[in-house]
Coordinates of C-alpha atoms in Angstrom, one line a residue:
M1 CA -9.8 16.0 -15.5
F2 CA -13.1 15.2 -13.9
R3 CA -14.2 12.1 -12.1
Q4 CA -17.8 10.8 -12.3
I5 CA -18.2 8.3 -9.6
G6 CA -21.9 9.1 -8.8
L7 CA -23.1 6.4 -11.1
L8 CA -21.4 3.5 -9.4
I9 CA -24.7 2.1 -8.0
I10 CA -25.8 1.7 -11.6
V11 CA -22.5 0.2 -12.6
L12 CA -22.8 -2.4 -9.9
G13 CA -26.0 -3.6 -11.5
I14 CA -24.4 -3.9 -14.9
F15 CA -21.1 -5.7 -14.2
T16 CA -22.2 -8.9 -12.7
I17 CA -19.3 -10.9 -14.3
T18 CA -18.2 -13.7 -12.0
T19 CA -14.6 -14.7 -11.6
V20 CA -13.8 -17.7 -13.6
I21 CA -10.7 -19.8 -14.0
P22 CA -9.2 -19.5 -17.4
D23 CA -9.6 -22.8 -19.2
V24 CA -8.8 -22.1 -22.8
F25 CA -5.8 -21.2 -24.8
A26 CA -4.7 -17.7 -23.6
H27 CA -1.7 -15.5 -24.1
G28 CA -0.3 -12.9 -21.7
L29 CA 2.7 -10.7 -21.3
G30 CA 5.6 -13.2 -20.8
G31 CA 3.3 -16.1 -20.5
D32 CA 1.1 -18.6 -22.3
Q33 CA -1.5 -21.2 -21.5
A34 CA -2.2 -24.3 -23.7
M35 CA -5.5 -25.8 -24.7
P36 CA -6.8 -28.2 -22.0
I37 CA -6.8 -32.0 -22.4
T38 CA -9.4 -34.3 -20.9
F39 CA -7.9 -36.4 -18.1
G40 CA -10.4 -38.5 -16.3
E41 CA -13.1 -36.0 -15.1
M42 CA -10.7 -33.1 -15.3
E43 CA -9.7 -30.7 -18.0
V44 CA -6.0 -30.2 -17.5
T45 CA -3.6 -27.8 -19.0
V46 CA -0.1 -26.3 -18.7
R47 CA 0.7 -22.6 -18.2
T48 CA 4.1 -21.2 -18.7
Q49 CA 5.0 -17.8 -17.1
L50 CA 8.3 -15.9 -17.0
D51 CA 9.4 -13.7 -14.2
P52 CA 10.3 -10.9 -15.0
S53 CA 7.7 -11.1 -17.8
D54 CA 9.2 -8.5 -20.2
I55 CA 12.8 -9.6 -20.9
T56 CA 15.1 -7.9 -23.4
V57 CA 18.2 -9.4 -24.9
G58 CA 21.3 -8.4 -23.0
Y59 CA 19.5 -9.1 -19.7
L60 CA 21.7 -12.0 -18.4
D61 CA 20.5 -12.2 -14.9
P62 CA 18.6 -15.4 -14.0
T63 CA 14.9 -15.6 -15.0
N64 CA 12.3 -17.8 -13.4
M65 CA 10.3 -20.1 -15.7
Q66 CA 7.2 -21.3 -14.0
I67 CA 5.3 -24.2 -15.4
R68 CA 2.0 -25.0 -13.8
F69 CA -0.1 -28.2 -14.4
F70 CA -3.7 -27.8 -13.2
D71 CA -7.4 -28.6 -13.7
T72 CA -9.1 -25.7 -15.4
L73 CA -12.5 -26.7 -13.9
T74 CA -11.4 -26.2 -10.3
G75 CA -8.1 -24.2 -10.6
T76 CA -6.5 -27.0 -8.6
N77 CA -2.9 -28.1 -9.3
L78 CA -2.2 -31.8 -9.7
D79 CA 0.5 -32.9 -7.4
K80 CA 3.6 -35.1 -7.7
V81 CA 4.2 -34.3 -11.4
T82 CA 7.0 -35.4 -13.6
Y83 CA 7.6 -32.9 -16.5
R84 CA 9.6 -33.4 -19.7
V85 CA 10.5 -29.8 -20.7
E86 CA 12.0 -28.7 -24.0
V87 CA 13.0 -25.2 -25.0
W88 CA 13.1 -24.4 -28.8
Q89 CA 13.8 -21.3 -30.9
S90 CA 13.6 -21.1 -34.7
G91 CA 13.4 -24.9 -34.9
E92 CA 16.6 -25.4 -32.9
L93 CA 16.5 -27.4 -29.6
L94 CA 18.2 -25.5 -26.8
A95 CA 17.3 -27.6 -23.7
R96 CA 15.6 -30.9 -22.9
N97 CA 15.3 -32.6 -19.5
L98 CA 13.0 -34.2 -17.0
F99 CA 11.9 -32.4 -13.8
Y100 CA 9.9 -33.3 -10.8
D101 CA 7.7 -31.2 -8.5
N102 CA 5.5 -32.0 -5.5
D103 CA 2.8 -29.4 -5.9
G104 CA 2.2 -29.1 -9.6
R105 CA 4.0 -25.8 -9.9
L106 CA 7.5 -26.3 -11.4
D107 CA 9.9 -23.4 -11.0
V108 CA 13.1 -23.5 -13.0
K109 CA 15.9 -20.9 -12.7
I110 CA 17.0 -20.0 -16.3
K111 CA 20.6 -18.7 -16.4
P112 CA 21.3 -17.3 -19.9
K113 CA 24.9 -17.9 -21.0
I114 CA 26.6 -16.8 -24.2
G115 CA 29.8 -17.9 -25.9
C116 CA 29.2 -21.5 -26.7
D117 CA 29.7 -22.7 -30.3
K118 CA 29.1 -26.5 -29.8
D119 CA 27.0 -28.3 -32.4
P120 CA 24.3 -29.1 -31.7
I121 CA 23.9 -26.1 -29.5
E122 CA 21.8 -28.1 -27.0
T123 CA 25.0 -29.8 -25.8
C124 CA 26.0 -26.4 -24.3
T125 CA 23.2 -26.5 -21.8
V126 CA 23.9 -27.6 -18.2
Y127 CA 21.2 -28.7 -15.7
G128 CA 21.2 -28.1 -11.9
G129 CA 19.5 -30.4 -9.4
S130 CA 19.4 -33.9 -8.1
E131 CA 17.6 -37.0 -9.3
H132 CA 14.4 -37.5 -7.4
A133 CA 14.3 -40.8 -5.5
S134 CA 10.9 -41.8 -6.9
A135 CA 11.1 -40.2 -10.4
P136 CA 14.1 -41.7 -12.2
E137 CA 16.2 -39.0 -14.1
A138 CA 13.9 -36.2 -13.1
L139 CA 15.7 -33.3 -11.5
F140 CA 14.5 -32.0 -8.1
V141 CA 15.9 -29.6 -5.4
Q142 CA 15.0 -30.2 -1.8
G143 CA 13.7 -27.1 -0.1
A144 CA 10.7 -24.8 0.4
E145 CA 8.0 -25.0 -2.2
C146 CA 8.3 -22.0 -4.5
T147 CA 5.8 -19.1 -4.4
D148 CA 5.8 -15.7 -6.1
D149 CA 7.4 -14.2 -3.0
N150 CA 10.2 -16.7 -2.2
L151 CA 11.9 -17.4 -5.5
D152 CA 15.3 -16.4 -4.1
I153 CA 15.3 -19.0 -1.4
C154 CA 13.0 -21.8 -2.6
G155 CA 14.2 -25.2 -3.9
R156 CA 14.2 -25.1 -7.7
P157 CA 16.4 -26.8 -10.4
S158 CA 18.2 -24.7 -13.0
I159 CA 19.1 -24.6 -16.7
T160 CA 22.3 -22.8 -17.7
G161 CA 22.8 -22.3 -21.4
P162 CA 22.1 -20.3 -24.7
I163 CA 18.5 -19.6 -23.7
F164 CA 17.0 -16.1 -24.0
I165 CA 20.2 -14.7 -25.4
K166 CA 18.5 -13.9 -28.7
G167 CA 15.3 -12.1 -29.2
G168 CA 12.2 -13.8 -30.7
L169 CA 9.6 -16.4 -30.0
Y170 CA 10.6 -19.4 -27.9
K171 CA 8.5 -22.6 -27.8
I172 CA 8.3 -24.3 -24.4
S173 CA 7.1 -27.9 -25.0
V174 CA 5.9 -29.7 -22.0
D175 CA 5.1 -33.5 -21.7
I176 CA 3.4 -34.7 -18.5
E177 CA 5.0 -38.1 -17.9
A178 CA 3.4 -38.8 -14.5
A179 CA 1.0 -37.1 -12.1
T180 CA -0.6 -37.5 -8.6
S181 CA 2.3 -39.9 -7.8
P182 CA 5.8 -40.0 -9.1
R183 CA 5.4 -43.7 -9.8
S184 CA 2.1 -43.2 -11.7
V185 CA 3.3 -43.1 -15.2
L186 CA 0.5 -42.0 -17.6
A187 CA -0.6 -44.5 -20.2
E188 CA -0.2 -41.7 -22.8
R189 CA 1.8 -38.6 -22.3
L190 CA -0.1 -35.3 -22.1
T191 CA 1.7 -33.0 -24.5
Y192 CA 1.5 -29.2 -24.6
E193 CA 3.1 -26.3 -26.5
T194 CA 3.4 -22.8 -25.1
F195 CA 5.2 -19.8 -26.4
V196 CA 7.0 -16.9 -24.8
S197 CA 8.6 -13.8 -26.4
I198 CA 11.9 -12.3 -25.7
A199 CA 12.5 -8.7 -26.9
Q200 CA 15.5 -7.5 -28.9
E201 CA 16.3 -3.9 -29.6
Q202 CA 17.8 -2.9 -32.9
N203 CA 19.1 0.6 -33.6
F204 CA 18.6 2.4 -36.9
F205 CA 18.8 5.9 -38.3
L206 CA 16.5 7.7 -40.7
K207 CA 17.7 10.6 -42.8
T208 CA 15.3 13.5 -43.3
A209 CA 15.0 15.8 -46.3
N210 CA 17.4 18.2 -44.5
A211 CA 19.9 15.4 -44.1
E212 CA 19.2 15.2 -40.4
K213 CA 19.9 11.7 -38.9
V214 CA 17.2 10.7 -36.5
P215 CA 17.8 7.7 -34.3
V216 CA 15.0 5.0 -34.3
V217 CA 14.8 1.9 -32.1
V218 CA 12.8 -1.1 -33.2
K219 CA 12.0 -3.5 -30.3
T220 CA 11.0 -6.8 -31.7
Y221 CA 9.3 -9.5 -29.7
Y222 CA 9.2 -12.0 -32.5
D223 CA 12.3 -12.1 -34.7
E224 CA 15.2 -10.0 -36.0
V225 CA 14.0 -7.2 -38.4
K226 CA 15.7 -6.4 -41.6
N227 CA 15.6 -3.9 -44.5
F228 CA 14.7 -0.9 -42.4
A229 CA 13.8 2.1 -44.6
F230 CA 12.4 5.6 -44.4
D231 CA 10.3 7.2 -47.2
K232 CA 10.6 11.0 -47.2
S233 CA 7.6 11.4 -49.4
D234 CA 5.2 10.3 -46.6
N235 CA 7.5 10.0 -43.7
S236 CA 6.8 6.3 -43.4
I237 CA 9.0 3.7 -41.8
S238 CA 9.1 0.1 -43.1
F239 CA 11.0 -3.1 -42.3
D240 CA 10.5 -6.8 -42.6
M241 CA 11.2 -10.1 -40.7
A242 CA 11.0 -13.8 -41.2
F243 CA 7.5 -15.3 -40.7
D244 CA 5.7 -18.4 -41.6
W245 CA 2.3 -17.6 -43.1
N246 CA 1.1 -21.2 -43.2
P247 CA -2.4 -21.3 -41.6
D248 CA -1.4 -24.2 -39.3
Y249 CA 1.4 -22.0 -37.9
V250 CA -0.6 -18.8 -37.8
D251 CA -3.2 -20.7 -35.7
L252 CA -0.5 -21.1 -33.0
V253 CA 0.6 -17.4 -32.9
Q254 CA -1.4 -15.3 -30.5
V255 CA 0.3 -12.0 -31.3
V256 CA 3.2 -10.5 -33.2
H257 CA 4.5 -7.5 -31.3
E258 CA 6.8 -4.8 -32.7
E259 CA 7.7 -1.4 -31.2
I260 CA 9.0 1.6 -33.1
R261 CA 10.6 4.3 -30.9
V262 CA 11.1 7.7 -32.5
P263 CA 12.2 10.9 -30.8
K264 CA 9.3 13.2 -29.9
T265 CA 11.3 16.1 -31.4
F266 CA 10.9 14.6 -34.9
A267 CA 7.7 16.4 -36.0
P268 CA 6.1 13.7 -38.1
Y269 CA 6.1 11.3 -35.1
A270 CA 5.5 13.9 -32.4
E271 CA 3.0 13.3 -29.6
G272 CA -0.6 13.5 -30.8
K273 CA 0.0 12.0 -34.2
Q274 CA -2.2 9.3 -35.6
F275 CA -0.8 6.4 -37.6
K276 CA -1.9 3.9 -40.2
G277 CA -0.2 0.5 -40.3
Y278 CA 0.2 -2.1 -43.1
V279 CA 1.3 -5.7 -43.0
N280 CA 2.2 -7.3 -46.4
G281 CA 0.4 -4.3 -48.0
I282 CA -2.9 -4.8 -46.1
E283 CA -4.0 -2.0 -43.8
V284 CA -4.5 -3.4 -40.3
D285 CA -7.2 -2.6 -37.9
Q286 CA -6.8 0.6 -35.9
R287 CA -6.6 -1.4 -32.7
A288 CA -3.4 -3.0 -34.0
I289 CA -1.5 0.4 -34.0
L290 CA -1.1 2.0 -30.6
N291 CA 0.7 5.2 -29.9
D292 CA 2.2 5.4 -26.4
P293 CA 3.6 8.9 -25.5
Y294 CA 3.6 8.0 -21.8
S295 CA 6.3 5.4 -21.2
S296 CA 9.3 7.5 -22.3
E297 CA 10.0 11.2 -21.8
D298 CA 12.0 11.4 -25.1
S299 CA 10.4 9.0 -27.5
N300 CA 7.0 8.2 -28.8
I301 CA 6.5 4.4 -28.9
V302 CA 4.2 3.1 -31.6
H303 CA 3.2 -0.5 -31.2
F304 CA 2.3 -3.0 -33.9
L305 CA 0.1 -5.6 -32.1
I306 CA -1.0 -8.0 -34.8
S307 CA -3.3 -10.6 -33.2
K308 CA -4.0 -14.0 -34.6
N309 CA -7.4 -12.8 -35.9
E310 CA -5.6 -10.0 -37.8
L311 CA -3.1 -12.5 -39.2
V312 CA -6.0 -14.7 -40.4
K313 CA -7.7 -11.7 -42.0
I314 CA -4.5 -10.8 -43.9
N315 CA -4.2 -14.4 -45.1
D316 CA -7.8 -14.3 -46.2
K317 CA -7.3 -11.1 -48.2
L318 CA -4.1 -12.2 -49.9
G319 CA -5.3 -15.8 -50.5
S320 CA -3.4 -19.0 -50.6
S321 CA -0.4 -17.5 -52.4
N322 CA 0.5 -15.9 -49.1
F323 CA 0.7 -19.2 -47.3
K324 CA 4.1 -20.0 -48.7
N325 CA 5.4 -16.5 -48.0
S326 CA 8.3 -16.5 -45.5
Q327 CA 8.3 -12.9 -44.7
M328 CA 6.2 -10.3 -42.9
D329 CA 6.5 -6.7 -44.2
F330 CA 5.6 -3.8 -41.9
K331 CA 4.9 -0.2 -42.9
L332 CA 4.0 2.7 -40.5
V333 CA 2.6 5.9 -41.9
P334 CA 2.1 9.0 -39.8
L335 CA -1.1 11.0 -40.3
D336 CA -2.1 14.5 -39.3
E337 CA -2.3 15.5 -35.6
I338 CA -5.7 15.1 -34.1
E339 CA -7.6 17.3 -31.7
K340 CA -8.4 15.0 -28.8
S341 CA -11.1 15.3 -26.3
S342 CA -10.7 13.3 -23.1
T343 CA -12.0 12.4 -19.7
E344 CA -10.3 10.8 -16.8
F345 CA -11.5 9.1 -13.6
Y346 CA -10.4 6.7 -11.0
L347 CA -11.8 3.3 -10.2
V348 CA -13.2 2.2 -6.8
D349 CA -13.3 -1.2 -5.1
L350 CA -16.2 -3.3 -6.2
N351 CA -17.1 -4.2 -2.6
D352 CA -16.4 -0.8 -1.1
L353 CA -17.3 2.2 -3.3
K354 CA -15.5 4.6 -1.0
T355 CA -12.2 2.9 -1.5
K356 CA -10.1 4.0 -4.4
T357 CA -8.1 1.4 -6.3
P358 CA -4.6 2.3 -7.8
T359 CA -6.2 2.5 -11.3
T360 CA -7.0 5.6 -13.3
V361 CA -8.8 5.4 -16.6
N362 CA -8.4 7.9 -19.5
I363 CA -10.9 7.8 -22.3
S364 CA -10.1 9.9 -25.3
W365 CA -11.4 10.3 -28.9
D366 CA -10.8 12.3 -32.0
G367 CA -12.9 15.5 -32.0
K368 CA -13.8 15.1 -35.7
Y369 CA -15.9 12.0 -34.8
G370 CA -19.5 12.4 -33.5
A371 CA -23.0 11.0 -33.5
N372 CA -24.1 8.4 -36.0
Q373 CA -20.5 7.2 -36.4
D374 CA -18.2 4.5 -35.3
V375 CA -16.1 6.5 -32.9
P376 CA -12.6 5.1 -32.1
F377 CA -12.4 5.6 -28.3
Q378 CA -9.0 5.0 -26.8
F379 CA -8.9 3.5 -23.3
T380 CA -5.7 4.1 -21.3
F381 CA -5.0 2.6 -17.9
F382 CA -2.6 4.2 -15.4
D383 CA -1.3 3.2 -11.9
D384 CA -0.7 5.5 -9.0
N385 CA 2.7 6.5 -10.5
R386 CA 1.2 7.4 -13.8
N387 CA 2.7 4.3 -15.4
L388 CA 0.7 2.2 -17.9
I389 CA -0.8 -0.9 -16.4
K390 CA 0.3 -3.7 -18.7
D391 CA -1.6 -6.8 -19.7
I392 CA -4.9 -5.5 -18.2
R393 CA -8.2 -7.2 -18.7
Y394 CA -11.3 -4.9 -18.8
T395 CA -14.9 -4.6 -19.9
Y396 CA -17.1 -1.6 -20.8
A397 CA -20.7 -0.6 -21.3
V398 CA -22.1 2.6 -22.9
F399 CA -25.5 4.2 -22.3
D400 CA -27.3 7.2 -23.7
E401 CA -28.9 10.0 -21.6
S402 CA -32.1 7.9 -21.3
N403 CA -30.1 5.1 -19.7
K404 CA -30.5 3.0 -22.8
E405 CA -27.6 0.7 -23.5
I406 CA -25.7 1.6 -26.7
A407 CA -22.9 -0.9 -26.5
Q408 CA -21.4 -3.5 -24.2
Y409 CA -18.3 -5.6 -24.7
D410 CA -16.5 -8.1 -22.5
G411 CA -14.0 -9.5 -25.1
D412 CA -14.0 -12.3 -27.7
N413 CA -13.5 -15.2 -25.3
P414 CA -16.8 -16.6 -24.0
V415 CA -15.1 -18.3 -21.1
I416 CA -12.6 -15.7 -19.9
P417 CA -14.4 -12.3 -19.8
G418 CA -12.4 -9.2 -20.6
I419 CA -10.7 -7.3 -23.4
V420 CA -7.0 -7.8 -23.1
S421 CA -4.9 -4.7 -23.4
T422 CA -1.2 -5.8 -23.5
E423 CA 0.3 -2.4 -23.2
G424 CA -2.4 -0.7 -21.1
I425 CA -3.8 1.2 -24.2
D426 CA -6.7 -0.1 -26.2
I427 CA -8.9 1.3 -29.0
Q428 CA -12.5 0.3 -29.4
N429 CA -14.7 1.5 -32.3
I430 CA -18.1 2.2 -30.7
Y431 CA -21.2 3.3 -32.7
I432 CA -22.9 6.2 -31.1
P433 CA -26.3 6.8 -32.7
T434 CA -27.2 10.3 -31.5
Q435 CA -25.5 13.3 -30.1
G436 CA -25.8 14.2 -26.4
T437 CA -24.8 12.8 -23.1
V438 CA -23.1 9.4 -23.1
R439 CA -22.2 7.4 -20.1
F440 CA -19.2 4.9 -20.0
D441 CA -19.1 2.2 -17.3
I442 CA -15.7 0.5 -16.9
R443 CA -14.7 -2.6 -15.0
V444 CA -11.2 -3.8 -14.7
I445 CA -11.1 -7.5 -14.0
G446 CA -7.4 -7.8 -13.3
T447 CA -4.0 -8.3 -15.0
G448 CA -2.1 -11.2 -16.4
L449 CA -3.2 -14.8 -17.0
D450 CA -4.2 -15.1 -13.4
S451 CA -6.3 -11.9 -13.5
D452 CA -4.4 -10.5 -10.6
P453 CA -6.9 -8.2 -8.8
T454 CA -4.4 -5.5 -7.7
Y455 CA -5.9 -3.0 -10.3
S456 CA -9.4 -4.3 -10.4
G457 CA -12.3 -2.0 -9.8
I458 CA -15.3 -0.2 -11.3
G459 CA -15.9 3.4 -12.4
S460 CA -18.1 5.6 -14.5
T461 CA -17.9 8.8 -16.5
I462 CA -20.1 11.0 -18.7
I463 CA -19.1 12.7 -21.9
E464 CA -20.9 15.0 -24.3
L465 CA -20.7 13.9 -27.9
G466 CA -21.6 16.3 -30.7
T467 CA -22.3 16.0 -34.4
G468 CA -18.7 15.4 -35.3
T469 CA -18.3 18.6 -37.3
Q470 CA -17.3 20.9 -34.4
T471 CA -13.7 21.8 -33.9
K472 CA -14.0 21.6 -30.1
P473 CA -16.1 19.3 -27.9
V474 CA -19.0 20.8 -25.9
I475 CA -17.2 19.6 -22.8
A476 CA -13.5 19.7 -23.2
Q477 CA -12.2 18.1 -20.0
E478 CA -8.7 19.4 -20.0
S479 CA -9.7 23.0 -20.5
A480 CA -12.5 22.6 -18.0
I481 CA -10.1 21.9 -15.2
S482 CA -8.3 25.2 -15.7
K483 CA -11.6 27.1 -15.5
I484 CA -13.0 25.6 -12.4
S485 CA -12.0 27.5 -9.3
S486 CA -12.0 26.1 -5.9
I487 CA -15.6 25.8 -4.7
P488 CA -16.1 27.4 -1.2
S489 CA -16.4 24.8 1.4
W490 CA -19.6 26.1 2.9
I491 CA -21.5 25.1 -0.2
K492 CA -20.9 21.5 0.7
N493 CA -23.3 22.0 3.6
N494 CA -26.1 22.9 1.2
A495 CA -25.2 19.8 -0.9
G496 CA -25.3 17.6 2.1
W497 CA -28.6 19.0 3.3
W498 CA -30.1 18.5 -0.1
A499 CA -28.8 14.9 -0.3
D500 CA -30.3 14.0 3.0
G501 CA -33.7 15.7 2.3
T502 CA -33.3 18.7 4.6
I503 CA -33.9 21.0 1.7
D504 CA -36.0 20.3 -1.4
D505 CA -35.0 20.2 -5.1
D506 CA -36.2 23.7 -5.9
S507 CA -34.2 25.3 -3.0
F508 CA -31.1 23.5 -4.0
V509 CA -31.4 24.5 -7.7
Q510 CA -32.2 28.1 -6.8
G511 CA -29.2 28.2 -4.5
I512 CA -26.8 26.8 -7.2
Q513 CA -28.3 29.1 -9.8
F514 CA -27.5 32.1 -7.6
L515 CA -23.9 30.9 -7.0
V516 CA -23.3 30.3 -10.7
K517 CA -24.6 33.7 -11.7
E518 CA -22.5 35.4 -9.1
K519 CA -19.5 33.4 -10.3
I520 CA -18.9 31.9 -6.9
I521 CA -19.0 28.6 -8.7
K522 CA -17.4 28.7 -12.1
I523 CA -18.8 26.3 -14.7
P524 CA -17.1 25.5 -18.0
P525 CA -19.0 26.6 -21.1
T526 CA -22.1 24.4 -21.4
T527 CA -25.0 24.6 -23.9
Q528 CA -28.2 25.8 -22.1
G529 CA -31.1 23.4 -22.6
Q530 CA -34.8 24.3 -22.8
S531 CA -36.8 23.8 -19.7
S532 CA -38.2 20.3 -19.8
G533 CA -39.8 19.9 -16.4
N534 CA -37.7 16.8 -15.9
E535 CA -37.0 15.7 -12.4
I536 CA -33.4 15.8 -11.1
P537 CA -31.9 12.3 -11.6
S538 CA -31.1 10.5 -8.5
W539 CA -27.4 10.2 -9.4
I540 CA -27.1 14.0 -9.2
K541 CA -28.3 13.9 -5.6
N542 CA -25.9 11.0 -4.9
N543 CA -23.1 13.0 -6.3
A544 CA -24.0 16.0 -4.1
G545 CA -23.9 13.8 -1.0
W546 CA -20.7 12.1 -1.9
W547 CA -19.1 15.5 -2.7
A548 CA -20.3 16.8 0.7
D549 CA -18.6 14.0 2.6
G550 CA -15.4 14.2 0.4
T551 CA -15.9 10.9 -1.5
I552 CA -15.6 12.6 -4.9
D553 CA -13.9 15.9 -5.9
D554 CA -15.1 19.3 -7.1
D555 CA -14.9 18.4 -10.8
S556 CA -17.4 15.5 -10.4
F557 CA -19.8 17.8 -8.6
V558 CA -19.5 20.4 -11.3
Q559 CA -20.3 17.8 -14.0
G560 CA -23.6 17.2 -12.3
I561 CA -24.4 20.9 -12.5
Q562 CA -23.5 21.0 -16.2
F563 CA -26.0 18.2 -16.7
L564 CA -28.7 20.3 -15.0
I565 CA -27.9 23.3 -17.2
K566 CA -28.0 21.2 -20.4
E567 CA -31.3 19.7 -19.4
G568 CA -32.8 23.1 -18.7
I569 CA -33.5 22.2 -15.1
L570 CA -31.1 24.9 -14.0
R571 CA -31.3 28.2 -15.9
I572 CA -28.3 30.6 -16.0

C-alpha cells in the first residue's frame, strides 16, 4: 500500500463543490426522500429514515421511524405539523393514524409483533400516545424533542403490530394535514410516498458435480425469492421473485437489492472472481454486480444492485411485452479470476490537510485493461476498523502526467453532487487514452441522505497504467510494500533541507541516486526513462517536506522517487 497525499493542494483547487441541501427524490440505505411540492415560497418534502437503517427479518427489537417535513431550499423544518401516516406492504395496509409533532421531525417507535391473524391485518395494530389538545385525533407524547442521540428517552408515539416482520419493500405514505400551527389545516393535503426496504435471509443449497452440498444464503431487500437453481455447466446461480415491470411502477423504484452469500471455500465463487449478472435475460451493467470479500470471513457476498436506470434499460430492450411481466429473473455467472492491481491511500480533512479522516480508499483494476480502453476501476471505502463505509457519496477526477483532465464525475444528480455507493464499493468505467502516469483525486462528501460528514475528506494517488497486454502492472502496489525496507531516519534531514531550499535540486537528486544505488533506499522495479531535462515537479518537493515532518509515510516518498526515475530525472 502507498499513500500519495502530496497532491492535495491541487485537489483542493479541483473539488470546489459546495454543500447543498438535497431537494430532489433520493434514496439511501434505510431511507427515502420524496419529490418536493411547492408550498407558498417553499419547496417542501418528506424524508423517511429508519434507525437502525439495515433491518433483517427476525429483528424484533423496536425500530425508530423518523419522518421529517422540511423546506428543501433552506433545510429548515416546518413546525407544528400534523401527519397522517400509512404503512403498506404488497398492497396491504398495515397501519394508519394521525400524529402531531412540534418541530417538524416526527419520531415513531415501531414495535414489530408477530402472531396476529385478524382480517384485515391492519386491525392487529395498536397505537401508543395521547391525543394532542390542539390537533384532534393526532397522537403525541409529552417529553423532550427527539434527536439522534436521545431516542431512548425522548417523547415519541408508538406503533405495535405486524410491521417489518416480513422482508421486502414497504411504502410509507405521508399526508401533511396541517403545518406551522396545529389549527392551520391545509386547503389541500400535501401527499408523499416514500419506500424503505427490510431484508430477509433465505437459505438454499447447491449441489456440485461431486455431490457436495454448498450452503448459499440469498438476502433479499425487495421480496421473497423462489425457484433457486444451480447450473453445473457454468456454475451459475439463478432465482426469481415477484416484480411489477409497469413503467409507472418502475419509476418509483430506486433500487432492487439482492445479496448472494457463497462460502469462500467454493472455488467458482472464491475471492478474486469476477461475475456477470443477468436480469430477465439481459446482461446488466458491471456497476450493478459488486463482489464484497471484506464483510464476512467465510463468505463472498455478491450484490445485485439494480438501479431505476438499469430497470428502465431492461424494459427498453425487452419492449412493451415486458410491462405486464410479474416476475424478475436473476442469474449470476462466475468468470475467471482476475489479476488485480491496486493502490490504497487515506483521506485528509478538507480544511486541515495534516488531519487524517477515518476513511481509506482502495482503487483496483483488472491488469488486462490498459491505455486506450474503458478501464473498470473499483473504488472501495473503508473505515478505521477496515469495515466498508455504507451509503457513501463521493466524486472523482482523473489526470494524465501532463496534468490534463481525463475524466471527472460527480454523479447523475445535478442538484445533489456525488456518486452514491450503497455498499461502500463502486465500479466506474473510465476511458484512459494513453499509457503512463495517471492521477486520481477523490473527494468523499459524506454518507446517507444527510451527507453526514464523519467520513468526508479528500485524497490523491498516482498509478502507472500500461498497454493492457502485460501480465503484471509496472507498479504493483501490494508487491511494492514488501520490497520497501525502512528508510533510515537521517535521510529525512536531507529531504527537509531540500524542501525548504537549503540544498538545491541537483544535490538532492545526486544524494538520492547514491542511496538507491547503494540499496540504502530500496525501490520497487520501475521503468527507467530517458533524460528529458524536465524540472522536478513541485509536488515531489512538497512530498519530501511532508515526509520529513511525518505527515506522509515512506511509501508516499518512494512513489515520488519512482516518478523521478521514470521521467529520467534520476538515473539508476
